[in-house]
JSON list of C-alpha atoms in Angstrom, two decimals:
[
{"chain": "C", "resi": 15, "resn": "UNK", "atom": "CA", "xyz": [24.77, 113.73, 171.03]},
{"chain": "C", "resi": 16, "resn": "UNK", "atom": "CA", "xyz": [26.75, 116.62, 172.46]},
{"chain": "C", "resi": 17, "resn": "UNK", "atom": "CA", "xyz": [29.11, 118.88, 170.53]},
{"chain": "C", "resi": 18, "resn": "UNK", "atom": "CA", "xyz": [31.67, 120.72, 172.56]},
{"chain": "C", "resi": 19, "resn": "UNK", "atom": "CA", "xyz": [31.83, 123.94, 170.55]},
{"chain": "C", "resi": 20, "resn": "UNK", "atom": "CA", "xyz": [31.56, 126.25, 173.53]},
{"chain": "C", "resi": 21, "resn": "UNK", "atom": "CA", "xyz": [34.57, 124.97, 175.44]},
{"chain": "C", "resi": 22, "resn": "UNK", "atom": "CA", "xyz": [32.22, 123.72, 178.15]},
{"chain": "C", "resi": 23, "resn": "UNK", "atom": "CA", "xyz": [29.02, 121.77, 178.23]},
{"chain": "C", "resi": 24, "resn": "UNK", "atom": "CA", "xyz": [25.69, 122.28, 179.88]},
{"chain": "C", "resi": 25, "resn": "UNK", "atom": "CA", "xyz": [25.20, 118.66, 180.91]},
{"chain": "C", "resi": 26, "resn": "UNK", "atom": "CA", "xyz": [23.95, 119.74, 184.34]},
{"chain": "C", "resi": 27, "resn": "UNK", "atom": "CA", "xyz": [21.19, 121.81, 182.77]},
{"chain": "C", "resi": 28, "resn": "UNK", "atom": "CA", "xyz": [17.88, 120.15, 181.99]},
{"chain": "C", "resi": 29, "resn": "UNK", "atom": "CA", "xyz": [16.85, 122.71, 179.43]},
{"chain": "C", "resi": 30, "resn": "UNK", "atom": "CA", "xyz": [16.20, 122.71, 175.71]},
{"chain": "C", "resi": 31, "resn": "UNK", "atom": "CA", "xyz": [17.88, 126.11, 175.38]},
{"chain": "C", "resi": 32, "resn": "UNK", "atom": "CA", "xyz": [21.09, 124.63, 176.85]},
{"chain": "C", "resi": 33, "resn": "UNK", "atom": "CA", "xyz": [20.81, 121.61, 174.54]},
{"chain": "C", "resi": 34, "resn": "UNK", "atom": "CA", "xyz": [20.42, 123.90, 171.53]},
{"chain": "C", "resi": 35, "resn": "UNK", "atom": "CA", "xyz": [23.45, 125.96, 172.64]},
{"chain": "C", "resi": 36, "resn": "UNK", "atom": "CA", "xyz": [25.52, 122.77, 172.64]},
{"chain": "C", "resi": 37, "resn": "UNK", "atom": "CA", "xyz": [24.88, 122.51, 168.90]},
{"chain": "C", "resi": 38, "resn": "UNK", "atom": "CA", "xyz": [24.59, 126.11, 167.66]},
{"chain": "C", "resi": 39, "resn": "UNK", "atom": "CA", "xyz": [25.84, 128.28, 170.52]},
{"chain": "C", "resi": 40, "resn": "UNK", "atom": "CA", "xyz": [29.35, 128.96, 169.28]},
{"chain": "C", "resi": 41, "resn": "UNK", "atom": "CA", "xyz": [29.62, 132.50, 167.93]},
{"chain": "C", "resi": 42, "resn": "UNK", "atom": "CA", "xyz": [30.18, 131.51, 164.28]},
{"chain": "C", "resi": 43, "resn": "UNK", "atom": "CA", "xyz": [27.52, 128.82, 164.14]},
{"chain": "C", "resi": 44, "resn": "UNK", "atom": "CA", "xyz": [24.41, 130.95, 163.75]},
{"chain": "C", "resi": 45, "resn": "UNK", "atom": "CA", "xyz": [26.20, 133.20, 161.27]},
{"chain": "C", "resi": 46, "resn": "UNK", "atom": "CA", "xyz": [26.94, 130.17, 159.09]},
{"chain": "C", "resi": 47, "resn": "UNK", "atom": "CA", "xyz": [23.29, 129.09, 159.33]},
{"chain": "C", "resi": 48, "resn": "UNK", "atom": "CA", "xyz": [22.20, 132.68, 158.62]},
{"chain": "C", "resi": 49, "resn": "UNK", "atom": "CA", "xyz": [24.23, 132.79, 155.41]},
{"chain": "C", "resi": 50, "resn": "UNK", "atom": "CA", "xyz": [22.93, 129.39, 154.32]},
{"chain": "C", "resi": 51, "resn": "UNK", "atom": "CA", "xyz": [19.30, 130.26, 155.12]},
{"chain": "C", "resi": 52, "resn": "UNK", "atom": "CA", "xyz": [18.99, 133.82, 153.94]},
{"chain": "C", "resi": 53, "resn": "UNK", "atom": "CA", "xyz": [21.87, 134.37, 151.50]},
{"chain": "C", "resi": 54, "resn": "UNK", "atom": "CA", "xyz": [21.86, 130.96, 149.80]},
{"chain": "C", "resi": 55, "resn": "UNK", "atom": "CA", "xyz": [25.51, 130.27, 150.60]},
{"chain": "C", "resi": 56, "resn": "UNK", "atom": "CA", "xyz": [26.42, 126.59, 150.14]},
{"chain": "C", "resi": 57, "resn": "UNK", "atom": "CA", "xyz": [30.15, 126.42, 149.34]},
{"chain": "C", "resi": 58, "resn": "UNK", "atom": "CA", "xyz": [32.97, 126.27, 151.89]},
{"chain": "C", "resi": 59, "resn": "UNK", "atom": "CA", "xyz": [34.97, 129.04, 150.17]},
{"chain": "C", "resi": 60, "resn": "UNK", "atom": "CA", "xyz": [31.91, 131.31, 150.01]},
{"chain": "C", "resi": 61, "resn": "UNK", "atom": "CA", "xyz": [31.20, 130.89, 153.73]},
{"chain": "C", "resi": 62, "resn": "UNK", "atom": "CA", "xyz": [34.87, 131.59, 154.46]},
{"chain": "C", "resi": 63, "resn": "UNK", "atom": "CA", "xyz": [34.99, 134.65, 152.21]},
{"chain": "C", "resi": 64, "resn": "UNK", "atom": "CA", "xyz": [31.71, 136.19, 153.42]},
{"chain": "C", "resi": 65, "resn": "UNK", "atom": "CA", "xyz": [32.32, 135.61, 157.11]},
{"chain": "C", "resi": 66, "resn": "UNK", "atom": "CA", "xyz": [36.09, 136.07, 157.29]},
{"chain": "C", "resi": 67, "resn": "UNK", "atom": "CA", "xyz": [36.20, 132.94, 159.46]},
{"chain": "C", "resi": 68, "resn": "UNK", "atom": "CA", "xyz": [39.38, 130.88, 159.79]},
{"chain": "C", "resi": 69, "resn": "UNK", "atom": "CA", "xyz": [39.21, 127.78, 157.63]},
{"chain": "C", "resi": 70, "resn": "UNK", "atom": "CA", "xyz": [39.90, 125.39, 160.53]},
{"chain": "C", "resi": 71, "resn": "UNK", "atom": "CA", "xyz": [37.05, 126.88, 162.55]},
{"chain": "C", "resi": 72, "resn": "UNK", "atom": "CA", "xyz": [34.68, 126.78, 159.57]},
{"chain": "C", "resi": 73, "resn": "UNK", "atom": "CA", "xyz": [35.58, 123.15, 158.91]},
{"chain": "C", "resi": 74, "resn": "UNK", "atom": "CA", "xyz": [34.92, 122.25, 162.56]},
{"chain": "C", "resi": 75, "resn": "UNK", "atom": "CA", "xyz": [31.54, 124.02, 162.54]},
{"chain": "C", "resi": 76, "resn": "UNK", "atom": "CA", "xyz": [30.44, 122.44, 159.25]},
{"chain": "C", "resi": 77, "resn": "UNK", "atom": "CA", "xyz": [31.57, 119.00, 160.43]},
{"chain": "C", "resi": 78, "resn": "UNK", "atom": "CA", "xyz": [29.57, 119.48, 163.64]},
{"chain": "C", "resi": 79, "resn": "UNK", "atom": "CA", "xyz": [26.51, 120.54, 161.63]},
{"chain": "C", "resi": 80, "resn": "UNK", "atom": "CA", "xyz": [26.86, 117.43, 159.47]},
{"chain": "C", "resi": 81, "resn": "UNK", "atom": "CA", "xyz": [27.13, 115.22, 162.56]},
{"chain": "C", "resi": 82, "resn": "UNK", "atom": "CA", "xyz": [24.11, 116.92, 164.17]},
{"chain": "C", "resi": 83, "resn": "UNK", "atom": "CA", "xyz": [21.98, 116.59, 161.04]},
{"chain": "C", "resi": 84, "resn": "UNK", "atom": "CA", "xyz": [21.69, 120.37, 160.58]},
{"chain": "C", "resi": 85, "resn": "UNK", "atom": "CA", "xyz": [23.44, 120.25, 157.20]},
{"chain": "C", "resi": 86, "resn": "UNK", "atom": "CA", "xyz": [24.19, 117.66, 154.58]},
{"chain": "C", "resi": 87, "resn": "UNK", "atom": "CA", "xyz": [27.12, 117.67, 152.19]},
{"chain": "C", "resi": 88, "resn": "UNK", "atom": "CA", "xyz": [26.67, 117.00, 148.50]},
{"chain": "C", "resi": 89, "resn": "UNK", "atom": "CA", "xyz": [29.39, 116.62, 145.89]},
{"chain": "C", "resi": 90, "resn": "UNK", "atom": "CA", "xyz": [28.88, 119.06, 143.02]},
{"chain": "C", "resi": 91, "resn": "UNK", "atom": "CA", "xyz": [31.97, 118.37, 140.88]},
{"chain": "C", "resi": 92, "resn": "UNK", "atom": "CA", "xyz": [34.65, 115.74, 140.52]},
{"chain": "C", "resi": 93, "resn": "UNK", "atom": "CA", "xyz": [37.52, 117.65, 138.91]},
{"chain": "C", "resi": 94, "resn": "UNK", "atom": "CA", "xyz": [38.32, 119.31, 141.23]},
{"chain": "C", "resi": 95, "resn": "UNK", "atom": "CA", "xyz": [36.24, 117.64, 143.94]},
{"chain": "C", "resi": 96, "resn": "UNK", "atom": "CA", "xyz": [33.87, 120.25, 145.33]},
{"chain": "C", "resi": 97, "resn": "UNK", "atom": "CA", "xyz": [31.03, 119.99, 147.80]},
{"chain": "C", "resi": 98, "resn": "UNK", "atom": "CA", "xyz": [28.14, 122.14, 148.88]},
{"chain": "C", "resi": 99, "resn": "UNK", "atom": "CA", "xyz": [26.64, 122.28, 152.34]},
{"chain": "C", "resi": 100, "resn": "UNK", "atom": "CA", "xyz": [22.86, 122.32, 152.39]},
{"chain": "C", "resi": 101, "resn": "UNK", "atom": "CA", "xyz": [20.60, 122.88, 155.36]},
{"chain": "C", "resi": 102, "resn": "UNK", "atom": "CA", "xyz": [18.33, 120.00, 156.28]},
{"chain": "C", "resi": 103, "resn": "UNK", "atom": "CA", "xyz": [14.82, 120.51, 157.63]},
{"chain": "C", "resi": 104, "resn": "UNK", "atom": "CA", "xyz": [16.42, 120.55, 161.10]},
{"chain": "C", "resi": 105, "resn": "UNK", "atom": "CA", "xyz": [18.71, 123.39, 160.00]},
{"chain": "C", "resi": 106, "resn": "UNK", "atom": "CA", "xyz": [15.93, 125.34, 158.27]},
{"chain": "C", "resi": 107, "resn": "UNK", "atom": "CA", "xyz": [13.91, 125.12, 161.49]},
{"chain": "C", "resi": 108, "resn": "UNK", "atom": "CA", "xyz": [16.42, 127.58, 163.00]},
{"chain": "C", "resi": 109, "resn": "UNK", "atom": "CA", "xyz": [14.93, 130.39, 160.85]},
{"chain": "C", "resi": 110, "resn": "UNK", "atom": "CA", "xyz": [12.43, 131.60, 163.48]},
{"chain": "C", "resi": 111, "resn": "UNK", "atom": "CA", "xyz": [15.18, 131.78, 166.11]},
{"chain": "C", "resi": 112, "resn": "UNK", "atom": "CA", "xyz": [17.39, 133.81, 163.76]},
{"chain": "C", "resi": 113, "resn": "UNK", "atom": "CA", "xyz": [14.55, 136.17, 162.90]},
{"chain": "C", "resi": 114, "resn": "UNK", "atom": "CA", "xyz": [13.84, 136.65, 166.62]},
{"chain": "C", "resi": 115, "resn": "UNK", "atom": "CA", "xyz": [17.55, 137.35, 167.30]},
{"chain": "C", "resi": 116, "resn": "UNK", "atom": "CA", "xyz": [17.54, 139.84, 164.43]},
{"chain": "C", "resi": 117, "resn": "UNK", "atom": "CA", "xyz": [14.58, 141.70, 165.94]},
{"chain": "C", "resi": 118, "resn": "UNK", "atom": "CA", "xyz": [16.27, 141.79, 169.34]},
{"chain": "C", "resi": 119, "resn": "UNK", "atom": "CA", "xyz": [19.51, 143.00, 167.75]},
{"chain": "C", "resi": 120, "resn": "UNK", "atom": "CA", "xyz": [17.67, 145.69, 165.77]},
{"chain": "C", "resi": 121, "resn": "UNK", "atom": "CA", "xyz": [16.07, 146.97, 168.97]},
{"chain": "C", "resi": 122, "resn": "UNK", "atom": "CA", "xyz": [18.92, 146.66, 171.44]},
{"chain": "C", "resi": 123, "resn": "UNK", "atom": "CA", "xyz": [22.24, 146.36, 169.58]},
{"chain": "C", "resi": 124, "resn": "UNK", "atom": "CA", "xyz": [22.02, 148.09, 166.18]},
{"chain": "C", "resi": 125, "resn": "UNK", "atom": "CA", "xyz": [23.49, 151.60, 165.96]},
{"chain": "C", "resi": 126, "resn": "UNK", "atom": "CA", "xyz": [20.71, 152.84, 163.68]},
{"chain": "C", "resi": 127, "resn": "UNK", "atom": "CA", "xyz": [18.18, 151.48, 161.25]},
{"chain": "C", "resi": 128, "resn": "UNK", "atom": "CA", "xyz": [17.92, 147.70, 160.71]},
{"chain": "C", "resi": 129, "resn": "UNK", "atom": "CA", "xyz": [20.52, 146.47, 158.20]},
{"chain": "C", "resi": 130, "resn": "UNK", "atom": "CA", "xyz": [18.37, 143.50, 157.12]},
{"chain": "C", "resi": 131, "resn": "UNK", "atom": "CA", "xyz": [14.62, 143.19, 156.67]},
{"chain": "C", "resi": 132, "resn": "UNK", "atom": "CA", "xyz": [12.72, 139.95, 156.17]},
{"chain": "C", "resi": 133, "resn": "UNK", "atom": "CA", "xyz": [9.87, 139.81, 153.66]},
{"chain": "C", "resi": 134, "resn": "UNK", "atom": "CA", "xyz": [7.37, 137.09, 152.82]},
{"chain": "C", "resi": 135, "resn": "UNK", "atom": "CA", "xyz": [8.33, 135.94, 149.30]},
{"chain": "C", "resi": 136, "resn": "UNK", "atom": "CA", "xyz": [4.69, 135.26, 148.34]},
{"chain": "C", "resi": 137, "resn": "UNK", "atom": "CA", "xyz": [3.21, 138.66, 149.18]},
{"chain": "C", "resi": 138, "resn": "UNK", "atom": "CA", "xyz": [6.07, 140.98, 150.17]},
{"chain": "C", "resi": 139, "resn": "UNK", "atom": "CA", "xyz": [4.76, 141.53, 153.70]},
{"chain": "C", "resi": 140, "resn": "UNK", "atom": "CA", "xyz": [7.23, 142.07, 156.52]},
{"chain": "C", "resi": 141, "resn": "UNK", "atom": "CA", "xyz": [8.09, 138.91, 158.46]},
{"chain": "C", "resi": 142, "resn": "UNK", "atom": "CA", "xyz": [8.45, 139.08, 162.25]},
{"chain": "C", "resi": 143, "resn": "UNK", "atom": "CA", "xyz": [8.62, 136.60, 165.10]},
{"chain": "C", "resi": 144, "resn": "UNK", "atom": "CA", "xyz": [6.08, 136.91, 167.87]},
{"chain": "C", "resi": 145, "resn": "UNK", "atom": "CA", "xyz": [5.19, 135.26, 171.13]},
{"chain": "C", "resi": 146, "resn": "UNK", "atom": "CA", "xyz": [1.87, 133.62, 170.36]},
{"chain": "C", "resi": 147, "resn": "UNK", "atom": "CA", "xyz": [-0.68, 131.93, 172.62]},
{"chain": "C", "resi": 148, "resn": "UNK", "atom": "CA", "xyz": [-2.43, 128.96, 170.97]},
{"chain": "C", "resi": 149, "resn": "UNK", "atom": "CA", "xyz": [-5.78, 130.35, 172.20]},
{"chain": "C", "resi": 150, "resn": "UNK", "atom": "CA", "xyz": [-5.35, 134.14, 172.20]},
{"chain": "C", "resi": 151, "resn": "UNK", "atom": "CA", "xyz": [-2.88, 134.86, 169.41]},
{"chain": "C", "resi": 152, "resn": "UNK", "atom": "CA", "xyz": [0.02, 137.33, 169.89]},
{"chain": "C", "resi": 153, "resn": "UNK", "atom": "CA", "xyz": [0.77, 138.22, 173.52]},
{"chain": "C", "resi": 154, "resn": "UNK", "atom": "CA", "xyz": [3.31, 140.24, 175.49]},
{"chain": "C", "resi": 155, "resn": "UNK", "atom": "CA", "xyz": [6.27, 138.01, 176.48]},
{"chain": "C", "resi": 156, "resn": "UNK", "atom": "CA", "xyz": [5.86, 139.31, 180.05]},
{"chain": "C", "resi": 157, "resn": "UNK", "atom": "CA", "xyz": [2.62, 137.29, 180.19]},
{"chain": "C", "resi": 158, "resn": "UNK", "atom": "CA", "xyz": [4.43, 133.97, 179.65]},
{"chain": "C", "resi": 159, "resn": "UNK", "atom": "CA", "xyz": [4.78, 131.62, 182.59]},
{"chain": "C", "resi": 160, "resn": "UNK", "atom": "CA", "xyz": [6.60, 128.31, 182.58]},
{"chain": "C", "resi": 161, "resn": "UNK", "atom": "CA", "xyz": [5.41, 124.98, 183.80]},
{"chain": "C", "resi": 162, "resn": "UNK", "atom": "CA", "xyz": [7.17, 121.69, 184.26]},
{"chain": "C", "resi": 163, "resn": "UNK", "atom": "CA", "xyz": [7.04, 119.49, 181.17]},
{"chain": "C", "resi": 164, "resn": "UNK", "atom": "CA", "xyz": [6.92, 115.70, 180.95]},
{"chain": "C", "resi": 165, "resn": "UNK", "atom": "CA", "xyz": [10.66, 115.48, 180.22]},
{"chain": "C", "resi": 166, "resn": "UNK", "atom": "CA", "xyz": [11.74, 117.11, 183.50]},
{"chain": "C", "resi": 167, "resn": "UNK", "atom": "CA", "xyz": [13.47, 114.61, 185.82]},
{"chain": "C", "resi": 168, "resn": "UNK", "atom": "CA", "xyz": [12.22, 114.76, 189.41]},
{"chain": "C", "resi": 169, "resn": "UNK", "atom": "CA", "xyz": [15.82, 114.49, 190.65]},
{"chain": "C", "resi": 170, "resn": "UNK", "atom": "CA", "xyz": [16.74, 117.72, 188.86]},
{"chain": "C", "resi": 171, "resn": "UNK", "atom": "CA", "xyz": [13.84, 119.59, 190.46]},
{"chain": "C", "resi": 172, "resn": "UNK", "atom": "CA", "xyz": [14.74, 118.32, 193.90]},
{"chain": "C", "resi": 173, "resn": "UNK", "atom": "CA", "xyz": [18.10, 120.13, 193.72]},
{"chain": "C", "resi": 174, "resn": "UNK", "atom": "CA", "xyz": [16.79, 123.48, 192.40]},
{"chain": "C", "resi": 175, "resn": "UNK", "atom": "CA", "xyz": [16.38, 126.51, 194.62]},
{"chain": "C", "resi": 176, "resn": "UNK", "atom": "CA", "xyz": [12.89, 127.98, 194.69]},
{"chain": "C", "resi": 177, "resn": "UNK", "atom": "CA", "xyz": [12.05, 131.42, 193.34]},
{"chain": "C", "resi": 178, "resn": "UNK", "atom": "CA", "xyz": [12.47, 134.04, 196.03]},
{"chain": "C", "resi": 179, "resn": "UNK", "atom": "CA", "xyz": [9.66, 136.49, 196.67]},
{"chain": "C", "resi": 180, "resn": "UNK", "atom": "CA", "xyz": [10.18, 139.91, 195.08]}
]
């Protein structure tokens, strides 16, 4: 299922990054997930207030998250009718990506010290994302190479240009 949040799609790309961008690549999307994950925000008005996002855009993003299974909506009161938006397991699985983006932003985009730090709730240790080899443990991302996976269509590969020698 594709969601056209970006104004264009990546249908020609056979790539899980492109597929993920179809769902969460719009600029407000990850900020909504961030607030739900790390600030415990669940109510429409609280998302709108904290983010300063237009209500029509917030509604569209939340509706898309509901359709994609990233959030679920639960009624919390009848008079007046109010709902909360809760992340599903699929939505909570975005946490490592957000932590990695935070680290990148702290290094390359923040004007000074990090504005947010992540701690392990059980022990208080600092939480970081790392590139990890299943055999060796943490590695330098420069050591990562890609290989074709079982989901890659042969037709797609046939039309790709090869890597040029450096």
